[in-house]
Amino acid sequence: MITALFFVVSFIAGMLTYNALRKRSLWLLALVIGEFPVHHFVLQVLVTVGFVAIGAVRGFLGWFALGQMIFSMLGLLVLTARALRSKGVVAGVLGDAGIELNGEVPHALADVILIQPRLPESIEEIGGLSYGPDQRHRLDLHRPRSPGGPLPMLVQIHGGGWRRGSRDTQGRPLVHHMAELGWLCASIDYRLSPAATFPDHLEDVKRAIGWLRENADSWGADPSYVAVTGGSAGGHLAALAALTVGEPHLQPGFESADTSVQACVPLYGIHDLLDRNRVRYPWPFVEATVMKVSPDRDPQAWDLASPLTRVTVGAPPFFVLHGSHDFLVPPLESRQFVAALSAVSDNQVLYAEIPGATHGFDARHSIRSRHVVHGVESFLHHHYEMAGSR
């Protein structure tokens, strides 16, 4: 009985590791295993030792189970090596662009072990501020407890397919780190579909940017510099916010507000809602619940909602990041956007494809997210300093 149980456990462990190693994976399981391979390695070692200690390795089945566990653990080491490669990839992209990495990203041992981002003692959180009339018009601010001067601003936009998600569930490692380094970071909520119809989501992002700039003095911020970031649908909205400056129809009721963006860092974003090159599997929910009109009936609306077709010479600096193993939104989505933007933009456009990363890799503390946070920090600081020297 114990041997059979060991076999079942080893089979499950092996399949989970195999899934995380594949590009065409079951996403959530791949995320949980692939982002935290060291945790799972330790767990599998302990489980294996326990089964060996109680005599589960008997006969062919027992030895086969032990072999499965060993191969699973070797796979976890491969996943760890992929995660460690992220540092070199990010450093190489930035180095080729003349940007040096800023030191090392500090991290507490508890963060690495517990995974869940904790609020560092050196920063304060001001939660639940209203930036508009809707109940979804809320944001949280993070800033250093002892600011040394006017703080550049970073707006974090959550993902969730434009239909779900919240400001306190994504991007916390980056937000906390940038706040520690002297940035005012705003994590925002926005109206969600199906109640909201695009461009409601984008209008809310712009409303939040305008509100932050208007109230910058109250929070010790520098109104001249706002960067935007976000993952998935948040990356889509961040890119659009950066590419649609000066379009009053996207600012109903606050047309005169300054919603300009000085830098943009979209992660695994959706850049072509029409999916012209058939990068993704079909997403019928976008038409049914987000756009609420077919591309045939209103192709212009879909073009206006696609960063790929909004590229412009005046785009701010972009640092686009995407996981090489993202199966929900394959990296070709970002590659084709970067190619189109690079062809026209007067500003810097960088692209880093993160080895082994899948969708949502930056939501928690991990080896990979640590190196990505480090790179984003270096990019933003570089361009903030460049803006100040002009």
PDB file of C-alpha atoms in Angstrom, residues 94-360:
ATOM      1  CA  LEU A  94      19.926  46.880 -20.964  1.00  0.00           C
ATOM      2  CA  GLY A  95      23.681  46.781 -21.490  1.00  0.00           C
ATOM      3  CA  ASP A  96      23.287  46.814 -25.271  1.00  0.00           C
ATOM      4  CA  ALA A  97      21.176  49.953 -24.819  1.00  0.00           C
ATOM      5  CA  GLY A  98      23.789  51.642 -22.634  1.00  0.00           C
ATOM      6  CA  ILE A  99      21.920  51.112 -19.350  1.00  0.00           C
ATOM      7  CA  GLU A 100      23.740  49.602 -16.386  1.00  0.00           C
ATOM      8  CA  LEU A 101      22.006  47.523 -13.736  1.00  0.00           C
ATOM      9  CA  ASN A 102      21.698  49.436 -10.467  1.00  0.00           C
ATOM     10  CA  GLY A 103      23.434  47.293  -7.849  1.00  0.00           C
ATOM     11  CA  GLU A 104      21.453  44.329  -6.547  1.00  0.00           C
ATOM     12  CA  VAL A 105      17.807  43.985  -5.613  1.00  0.00           C
ATOM     13  CA  PRO A 106      17.650  43.646  -1.817  1.00  0.00           C
ATOM     14  CA  HIS A 107      15.365  40.927  -0.516  1.00  0.00           C
ATOM     15  CA  ALA A 108      14.572  39.507   2.875  1.00  0.00           C
ATOM     16  CA  LEU A 109      14.990  35.767   3.390  1.00  0.00           C
ATOM     17  CA  ALA A 110      11.373  35.670   4.558  1.00  0.00           C
ATOM     18  CA  ASP A 111      10.238  37.048   1.191  1.00  0.00           C
ATOM     19  CA  VAL A 112      12.078  34.325  -0.673  1.00  0.00           C
ATOM     20  CA  ILE A 113      10.690  31.581   1.557  1.00  0.00           C
ATOM     21  CA  LEU A 114       7.142  32.849   2.012  1.00  0.00           C
ATOM     22  CA  ILE A 115       6.733  34.088  -1.597  1.00  0.00           C
ATOM     23  CA  GLN A 116       3.901  36.473  -0.684  1.00  0.00           C
ATOM     24  CA  PRO A 117       5.051  40.113  -0.909  1.00  0.00           C
ATOM     25  CA  ARG A 118       5.099  41.871   2.456  1.00  0.00           C
ATOM     26  CA  LEU A 119       5.022  45.612   3.035  1.00  0.00           C
ATOM     27  CA  PRO A 120       8.599  46.713   3.797  1.00  0.00           C
ATOM     28  CA  GLU A 121       9.017  48.774   6.963  1.00  0.00           C
ATOM     29  CA  SER A 122      10.692  51.566   5.008  1.00  0.00           C
ATOM     30  CA  ILE A 123       7.587  52.414   2.966  1.00  0.00           C
ATOM     31  CA  GLU A 124       4.057  53.449   3.819  1.00  0.00           C
ATOM     32  CA  GLU A 125       0.806  52.458   2.154  1.00  0.00           C
ATOM     33  CA  ILE A 126      -2.111  54.835   1.739  1.00  0.00           C
ATOM     34  CA  GLY A 127      -5.000  52.666   0.617  1.00  0.00           C
ATOM     35  CA  GLY A 128      -8.397  53.153  -0.940  1.00  0.00           C
ATOM     36  CA  LEU A 129      -8.015  56.664  -2.332  1.00  0.00           C
ATOM     37  CA  SER A 130     -10.698  57.764  -4.791  1.00  0.00           C
ATOM     38  CA  TYR A 131      -9.605  59.198  -8.136  1.00  0.00           C
ATOM     39  CA  GLY A 132     -13.076  59.397  -9.707  1.00  0.00           C
ATOM     40  CA  PRO A 133     -16.824  58.958  -9.184  1.00  0.00           C
ATOM     41  CA  ASP A 134     -17.166  55.203  -9.776  1.00  0.00           C
ATOM     42  CA  GLN A 135     -16.721  52.675  -6.977  1.00  0.00           C
ATOM     43  CA  ARG A 136     -13.930  51.076  -9.031  1.00  0.00           C
ATOM     44  CA  HIS A 137     -12.060  54.384  -9.170  1.00  0.00           C
ATOM     45  CA  ARG A 138      -9.751  53.508  -6.297  1.00  0.00           C
ATOM     46  CA  LEU A 139      -5.999  53.366  -5.904  1.00  0.00           C
ATOM     47  CA  ASP A 140      -3.365  52.527  -3.313  1.00  0.00           C
ATOM     48  CA  LEU A 141      -0.237  54.631  -2.913  1.00  0.00           C
ATOM     49  CA  HIS A 142       3.154  53.379  -1.760  1.00  0.00           C
ATOM     50  CA  ARG A 143       5.965  55.777  -0.978  1.00  0.00           C
ATOM     51  CA  PRO A 144       9.075  55.940   1.218  1.00  0.00           C
ATOM     52  CA  ARG A 145       8.440  56.942   4.824  1.00  0.00           C
ATOM     53  CA  SER A 146      11.253  59.471   4.570  1.00  0.00           C
ATOM     54  CA  PRO A 147      11.157  60.895   1.030  1.00  0.00           C
ATOM     55  CA  GLY A 148      14.215  62.829  -0.016  1.00  0.00           C
ATOM     56  CA  GLY A 149      12.503  65.124  -2.510  1.00  0.00           C
ATOM     57  CA  PRO A 150       9.864  65.150  -5.230  1.00  0.00           C
ATOM     58  CA  LEU A 151       9.120  61.534  -6.140  1.00  0.00           C
ATOM     59  CA  PRO A 152       8.747  60.290  -9.717  1.00  0.00           C
ATOM     60  CA  MET A 153       5.516  58.340 -10.163  1.00  0.00           C
ATOM     61  CA  LEU A 154       4.845  54.786 -11.307  1.00  0.00           C
ATOM     62  CA  VAL A 155       1.315  53.579 -12.083  1.00  0.00           C
ATOM     63  CA  GLN A 156       0.716  49.814 -11.780  1.00  0.00           C
ATOM     64  CA  ILE A 157      -2.264  48.503 -13.793  1.00  0.00           C
ATOM     65  CA  HIS A 158      -3.534  45.034 -12.937  1.00  0.00           C
ATOM     66  CA  GLY A 159      -4.445  42.376 -15.476  1.00  0.00           C
ATOM     67  CA  GLY A 160      -7.306  39.912 -15.560  1.00  0.00           C
ATOM     68  CA  GLY A 161      -8.657  39.918 -19.099  1.00  0.00           C
ATOM     69  CA  TRP A 162     -10.356  43.315 -18.590  1.00  0.00           C
ATOM     70  CA  ARG A 163     -13.014  41.400 -16.598  1.00  0.00           C
ATOM     71  CA  ARG A 164     -11.433  40.626 -13.241  1.00  0.00           C
ATOM     72  CA  GLY A 165      -8.477  41.429 -11.015  1.00  0.00           C
ATOM     73  CA  SER A 166      -7.729  44.053  -8.417  1.00  0.00           C
ATOM     74  CA  ARG A 167      -5.041  46.532  -7.518  1.00  0.00           C
ATOM     75  CA  ASP A 168      -3.700  44.562  -4.538  1.00  0.00           C
ATOM     76  CA  THR A 169      -3.012  41.235  -6.266  1.00  0.00           C
ATOM     77  CA  GLN A 170      -0.368  41.983  -8.898  1.00  0.00           C
ATOM     78  CA  GLY A 171       2.947  43.729  -9.348  1.00  0.00           C
ATOM     79  CA  ARG A 172       3.653  44.080  -5.636  1.00  0.00           C
ATOM     80  CA  PRO A 173       7.365  43.094  -5.779  1.00  0.00           C
ATOM     81  CA  LEU A 174       8.001  45.913  -8.273  1.00  0.00           C
ATOM     82  CA  VAL A 175       5.771  48.434  -6.496  1.00  0.00           C
ATOM     83  CA  HIS A 176       7.354  47.820  -3.102  1.00  0.00           C
ATOM     84  CA  HIS A 177      10.872  47.942  -4.499  1.00  0.00           C
ATOM     85  CA  MET A 178      10.371  51.153  -6.444  1.00  0.00           C
ATOM     86  CA  ALA A 179       8.737  52.820  -3.435  1.00  0.00           C
ATOM     87  CA  GLU A 180      11.746  51.862  -1.318  1.00  0.00           C
ATOM     88  CA  LEU A 181      13.975  53.550  -3.888  1.00  0.00           C
ATOM     89  CA  GLY A 182      12.103  56.851  -3.813  1.00  0.00           C
ATOM     90  CA  TRP A 183       9.142  56.516  -6.176  1.00  0.00           C
ATOM     91  CA  LEU A 184       5.486  57.211  -5.536  1.00  0.00           C
ATOM     92  CA  CYS A 185       3.757  54.060  -6.773  1.00  0.00           C
ATOM     93  CA  ALA A 186       0.028  53.927  -7.459  1.00  0.00           C
ATOM     94  CA  SER A 187      -1.749  50.593  -7.918  1.00  0.00           C
ATOM     95  CA  ILE A 188      -5.106  51.303  -9.514  1.00  0.00           C
ATOM     96  CA  ASP A 189      -8.463  49.629  -9.995  1.00  0.00           C
ATOM     97  CA  TYR A 190     -10.572  50.405 -13.059  1.00  0.00           C
ATOM     98  CA  ARG A 191     -14.030  49.512 -14.327  1.00  0.00           C
ATOM     99  CA  LEU A 192     -14.321  45.918 -15.490  1.00  0.00           C
ATOM    100  CA  SER A 193     -16.289  44.199 -18.217  1.00  0.00           C
ATOM    101  CA  PRO A 194     -18.972  43.112 -18.843  1.00  0.00           C
ATOM    102  CA  ALA A 195     -20.310  46.204 -17.066  1.00  0.00           C
ATOM    103  CA  ALA A 196     -17.604  48.296 -18.732  1.00  0.00           C
ATOM    104  CA  THR A 197     -17.213  48.581 -22.498  1.00  0.00           C
ATOM    105  CA  PHE A 198     -13.896  49.516 -24.032  1.00  0.00           C
ATOM    106  CA  PRO A 199     -12.535  52.227 -23.916  1.00  0.00           C
ATOM    107  CA  ASP A 200     -13.948  52.648 -20.373  1.00  0.00           C
ATOM    108  CA  HIS A 201     -10.932  50.768 -18.989  1.00  0.00           C
ATOM    109  CA  LEU A 202      -8.457  53.066 -20.744  1.00  0.00           C
ATOM    110  CA  GLU A 203     -10.384  56.182 -19.749  1.00  0.00           C
ATOM    111  CA  ASP A 204     -10.049  55.135 -16.114  1.00  0.00           C
ATOM    112  CA  VAL A 205      -6.293  54.673 -16.440  1.00  0.00           C
ATOM    113  CA  LYS A 206      -6.028  58.161 -17.895  1.00  0.00           C
ATOM    114  CA  ARG A 207      -8.283  59.555 -15.175  1.00  0.00           C
ATOM    115  CA  ALA A 208      -5.978  58.063 -12.543  1.00  0.00           C
ATOM    116  CA  ILE A 209      -2.893  59.546 -14.222  1.00  0.00           C
ATOM    117  CA  GLY A 210      -4.531  62.956 -14.377  1.00  0.00           C
ATOM    118  CA  TRP A 211      -5.594  62.735 -10.730  1.00  0.00           C
ATOM    119  CA  LEU A 212      -2.098  61.764  -9.612  1.00  0.00           C
ATOM    120  CA  ARG A 213      -0.534  64.622 -11.512  1.00  0.00           C
ATOM    121  CA  GLU A 214      -3.093  67.121 -10.200  1.00  0.00           C
ATOM    122  CA  ASN A 215      -2.515  65.977  -6.613  1.00  0.00           C
ATOM    123  CA  ALA A 216       1.229  65.426  -6.885  1.00  0.00           C
ATOM    124  CA  ASP A 217       2.095  68.144  -4.367  1.00  0.00           C
ATOM    125  CA  SER A 218      -0.093  66.513  -1.719  1.00  0.00           C
ATOM    126  CA  TRP A 219       1.944  63.317  -1.900  1.00  0.00           C
ATOM    127  CA  GLY A 220       5.392  64.809  -2.457  1.00  0.00           C
ATOM    128  CA  ALA A 221       5.519  63.681  -6.079  1.00  0.00           C
ATOM    129  CA  ASP A 222       7.128  65.086  -9.204  1.00  0.00           C
ATOM    130  CA  PRO A 223       4.260  65.861 -11.630  1.00  0.00           C
ATOM    131  CA  SER A 224       6.641  66.002 -14.579  1.00  0.00           C
ATOM    132  CA  TYR A 225       7.307  62.255 -14.583  1.00  0.00           C
ATOM    133  CA  VAL A 226       4.765  59.433 -14.724  1.00  0.00           C
ATOM    134  CA  ALA A 227       5.684  55.915 -15.823  1.00  0.00           C
ATOM    135  CA  VAL A 228       3.128  53.162 -16.374  1.00  0.00           C
ATOM    136  CA  THR A 229       3.407  49.399 -16.073  1.00  0.00           C
ATOM    137  CA  GLY A 230       1.150  46.374 -15.936  1.00  0.00           C
ATOM    138  CA  GLY A 231       0.792  42.761 -16.936  1.00  0.00           C
ATOM    139  CA  SER A 232      -1.474  41.084 -19.497  1.00  0.00           C
ATOM    140  CA  ALA A 233      -4.583  43.289 -19.867  1.00  0.00           C
ATOM    141  CA  GLY A 234      -2.736  45.752 -17.642  1.00  0.00           C
ATOM    142  CA  GLY A 235       0.162  45.721 -20.095  1.00  0.00           C
ATOM    143  CA  HIS A 236      -2.295  46.399 -22.910  1.00  0.00           C
ATOM    144  CA  LEU A 237      -3.760  49.382 -21.043  1.00  0.00           C
ATOM    145  CA  ALA A 238      -0.320  50.673 -20.054  1.00  0.00           C
ATOM    146  CA  ALA A 239       0.827  50.618 -23.682  1.00  0.00           C
ATOM    147  CA  LEU A 240      -2.338  52.354 -24.880  1.00  0.00           C
ATOM    148  CA  ALA A 241      -2.061  55.007 -22.177  1.00  0.00           C
ATOM    149  CA  ALA A 242       1.465  55.751 -23.377  1.00  0.00           C
ATOM    150  CA  LEU A 243       0.509  55.800 -27.068  1.00  0.00           C
ATOM    151  CA  THR A 244      -2.720  57.838 -26.969  1.00  0.00           C
ATOM    152  CA  VAL A 245      -1.639  61.077 -25.323  1.00  0.00           C
ATOM    153  CA  GLY A 246      -3.619  64.134 -26.381  1.00  0.00           C
ATOM    154  CA  GLU A 247      -6.780  62.356 -27.500  1.00  0.00           C
ATOM    155  CA  PRO A 248      -9.596  64.207 -25.699  1.00  0.00           C
ATOM    156  CA  HIS A 249     -12.277  61.665 -26.659  1.00  0.00           C
ATOM    157  CA  LEU A 250     -10.491  59.256 -24.302  1.00  0.00           C
ATOM    158  CA  GLN A 251     -10.774  61.784 -21.462  1.00  0.00           C
ATOM    159  CA  PRO A 252     -14.517  62.518 -21.192  1.00  0.00           C
ATOM    160  CA  GLY A 253     -15.125  65.112 -18.511  1.00  0.00           C
ATOM    161  CA  PHE A 254     -11.427  65.718 -17.899  1.00  0.00           C
ATOM    162  CA  GLU A 255     -10.271  66.701 -21.380  1.00  0.00           C
ATOM    163  CA  SER A 256      -7.794  69.306 -20.138  1.00  0.00           C
ATOM    164  CA  ALA A 257      -6.010  66.972 -17.709  1.00  0.00           C
ATOM    165  CA  ASP A 258      -2.384  66.162 -18.427  1.00  0.00           C
ATOM    166  CA  THR A 259      -2.323  62.384 -18.889  1.00  0.00           C
ATOM    167  CA  SER A 260       1.027  62.181 -20.651  1.00  0.00           C
ATOM    168  CA  VAL A 261       3.310  59.245 -19.920  1.00  0.00           C
ATOM    169  CA  GLN A 262       7.101  59.483 -19.763  1.00  0.00           C
ATOM    170  CA  ALA A 263       7.971  55.752 -19.802  1.00  0.00           C
ATOM    171  CA  CYS A 264       6.117  52.475 -20.288  1.00  0.00           C
ATOM    172  CA  VAL A 265       6.910  48.933 -19.109  1.00  0.00           C
ATOM    173  CA  PRO A 266       4.277  46.442 -20.350  1.00  0.00           C
ATOM    174  CA  LEU A 267       4.715  42.819 -19.309  1.00  0.00           C
ATOM    175  CA  TYR A 268       3.234  39.966 -21.387  1.00  0.00           C
ATOM    176  CA  GLY A 269       0.682  42.418 -22.771  1.00  0.00           C
ATOM    177  CA  ILE A 270      -1.966  41.936 -25.445  1.00  0.00           C
ATOM    178  CA  HIS A 271      -0.907  44.287 -28.225  1.00  0.00           C
ATOM    179  CA  ASP A 272      -3.200  43.281 -31.090  1.00  0.00           C
ATOM    180  CA  LEU A 273      -6.815  42.655 -30.146  1.00  0.00           C
ATOM    181  CA  LEU A 274      -7.570  41.554 -33.703  1.00  0.00           C
ATOM    182  CA  ASP A 275      -4.788  38.951 -33.526  1.00  0.00           C
ATOM    183  CA  ARG A 276      -4.009  39.510 -37.193  1.00  0.00           C
ATOM    184  CA  ASN A 277      -1.138  37.014 -37.200  1.00  0.00           C
ATOM    185  CA  ARG A 278      -3.038  34.307 -35.301  1.00  0.00           C
ATOM    186  CA  VAL A 279      -0.665  34.415 -32.365  1.00  0.00           C
ATOM    187  CA  ARG A 280      -3.221  33.256 -29.776  1.00  0.00           C
ATOM    188  CA  TYR A 281      -6.103  30.860 -29.569  1.00  0.00           C
ATOM    189  CA  PRO A 282      -9.412  32.646 -30.301  1.00  0.00           C
ATOM    190  CA  TRP A 283     -10.717  34.796 -27.453  1.00  0.00           C
ATOM    191  CA  PRO A 284     -14.451  35.199 -28.156  1.00  0.00           C
ATOM    192  CA  PHE A 285     -15.005  36.867 -24.785  1.00  0.00           C
ATOM    193  CA  VAL A 286     -13.212  40.008 -26.002  1.00  0.00           C
ATOM    194  CA  GLU A 287     -15.883  40.658 -28.614  1.00  0.00           C
ATOM    195  CA  ALA A 288     -18.748  39.500 -26.400  1.00  0.00           C
ATOM    196  CA  THR A 289     -17.921  41.257 -23.132  1.00  0.00           C
ATOM    197  CA  VAL A 290     -15.156  43.833 -23.678  1.00  0.00           C
ATOM    198  CA  MET A 291     -15.594  45.413 -27.117  1.00  0.00           C
ATOM    199  CA  LYS A 292     -19.276  44.420 -27.564  1.00  0.00           C
ATOM    200  CA  VAL A 293     -19.033  44.905 -31.297  1.00  0.00           C
ATOM    201  CA  SER A 294     -17.571  42.656 -33.979  1.00  0.00           C
ATOM    202  CA  PRO A 295     -14.447  43.601 -35.947  1.00  0.00           C
ATOM    203  CA  ASP A 296     -16.523  43.400 -39.127  1.00  0.00           C
ATOM    204  CA  ARG A 297     -19.044  45.959 -37.887  1.00  0.00           C
ATOM    205  CA  ASP A 298     -16.516  48.381 -36.390  1.00  0.00           C
ATOM    206  CA  PRO A 299     -12.928  47.603 -37.434  1.00  0.00           C
ATOM    207  CA  GLN A 300     -11.800  51.087 -36.422  1.00  0.00           C
ATOM    208  CA  ALA A 301     -12.793  50.469 -32.795  1.00  0.00           C
ATOM    209  CA  TRP A 302     -10.636  47.345 -32.714  1.00  0.00           C
ATOM    210  CA  ASP A 303      -7.719  49.154 -34.332  1.00  0.00           C
ATOM    211  CA  LEU A 304      -8.015  51.972 -31.805  1.00  0.00           C
ATOM    212  CA  ALA A 305      -7.911  49.387 -29.007  1.00  0.00           C
ATOM    213  CA  SER A 306      -4.740  47.701 -30.307  1.00  0.00           C
ATOM    214  CA  PRO A 307      -1.339  49.128 -29.331  1.00  0.00           C
ATOM    215  CA  LEU A 308       0.097  47.508 -32.469  1.00  0.00           C
ATOM    216  CA  THR A 309      -1.834  49.951 -34.653  1.00  0.00           C
ATOM    217  CA  ARG A 310      -1.307  52.943 -32.350  1.00  0.00           C
ATOM    218  CA  VAL A 311       2.483  53.097 -32.605  1.00  0.00           C
ATOM    219  CA  THR A 312       3.709  56.628 -33.094  1.00  0.00           C
ATOM    220  CA  VAL A 313       6.889  58.612 -33.531  1.00  0.00           C
ATOM    221  CA  GLY A 314       6.259  60.412 -30.244  1.00  0.00           C
ATOM    222  CA  ALA A 315       5.972  57.289 -28.093  1.00  0.00           C
ATOM    223  CA  PRO A 316       7.841  57.477 -24.774  1.00  0.00           C
ATOM    224  CA  PRO A 317      10.623  55.003 -23.959  1.00  0.00           C
ATOM    225  CA  PHE A 318       9.324  51.422 -23.794  1.00  0.00           C
ATOM    226  CA  PHE A 319      10.727  48.360 -22.058  1.00  0.00           C
ATOM    227  CA  VAL A 320       8.609  45.384 -23.149  1.00  0.00           C
ATOM    228  CA  LEU A 321       8.988  42.082 -21.297  1.00  0.00           C
ATOM    229  CA  HIS A 322       7.470  38.692 -22.098  1.00  0.00           C
ATOM    230  CA  GLY A 323       8.003  35.115 -20.951  1.00  0.00           C
ATOM    231  CA  SER A 324       9.425  32.632 -23.432  1.00  0.00           C
ATOM    232  CA  HIS A 325       6.998  29.962 -22.157  1.00  0.00           C
ATOM    233  CA  ASP A 326       3.858  32.097 -22.059  1.00  0.00           C
ATOM    234  CA  PHE A 327       1.155  29.932 -23.639  1.00  0.00           C
ATOM    235  CA  LEU A 328      -1.803  32.213 -22.833  1.00  0.00           C
ATOM    236  CA  VAL A 329      -0.246  35.154 -24.679  1.00  0.00           C
ATOM    237  CA  PRO A 330       2.717  33.829 -26.703  1.00  0.00           C
ATOM    238  CA  PRO A 331       5.789  36.074 -26.887  1.00  0.00           C
ATOM    239  CA  LEU A 332       5.259  36.686 -30.608  1.00  0.00           C
ATOM    240  CA  GLU A 333       2.555  39.113 -29.465  1.00  0.00           C
ATOM    241  CA  SER A 334       5.216  41.373 -27.963  1.00  0.00           C
ATOM    242  CA  ARG A 335       7.843  40.727 -30.618  1.00  0.00           C
ATOM    243  CA  GLN A 336       5.628  42.027 -33.414  1.00  0.00           C
ATOM    244  CA  PHE A 337       4.621  45.048 -31.323  1.00  0.00           C
ATOM    245  CA  VAL A 338       8.245  45.889 -30.550  1.00  0.00           C
ATOM    246  CA  ALA A 339       9.161  45.591 -34.233  1.00  0.00           C
ATOM    247  CA  ALA A 340       6.361  47.961 -35.239  1.00  0.00           C
ATOM    248  CA  LEU A 341       7.110  50.476 -32.496  1.00  0.00           C
ATOM    249  CA  SER A 342      10.870  50.409 -33.083  1.00  0.00           C
ATOM    250  CA  ALA A 343      10.301  51.218 -36.752  1.00  0.00           C
ATOM    251  CA  VAL A 344       8.652  54.570 -35.986  1.00  0.00           C
ATOM    252  CA  SER A 345       9.509  55.720 -32.453  1.00  0.00           C
ATOM    253  CA  ASP A 346      12.083  58.419 -31.786  1.00  0.00           C
ATOM    254  CA  ASN A 347      12.634  56.997 -28.295  1.00  0.00           C
ATOM    255  CA  GLN A 348      14.215  53.849 -26.947  1.00  0.00           C
ATOM    256  CA  VAL A 349      12.332  50.572 -27.393  1.00  0.00           C
ATOM    257  CA  LEU A 350      13.752  47.542 -25.567  1.00  0.00           C
ATOM    258  CA  TYR A 351      12.553  43.956 -25.481  1.00  0.00           C
ATOM    259  CA  ALA A 352      13.517  41.187 -23.063  1.00  0.00           C
ATOM    260  CA  GLU A 353      12.195  37.653 -23.492  1.00  0.00           C
ATOM    261  CA  ILE A 354      12.482  36.052 -20.075  1.00  0.00           C
ATOM    262  CA  PRO A 355      13.703  32.420 -20.205  1.00  0.00           C
ATOM    263  CA  GLY A 356      11.185  29.883 -18.950  1.00  0.00           C
ATOM    264  CA  ALA A 357       8.689  32.489 -17.757  1.00  0.00           C
ATOM    265  CA  THR A 358       4.971  32.044 -18.212  1.00  0.00           C
ATOM    266  CA  HIS A 359       1.997  34.368 -17.814  1.00  0.00           C
ATOM    267  CA  GLY A 360       1.942  36.216 -14.483  1.00  0.00           C
TER     268      GLY A 360
END
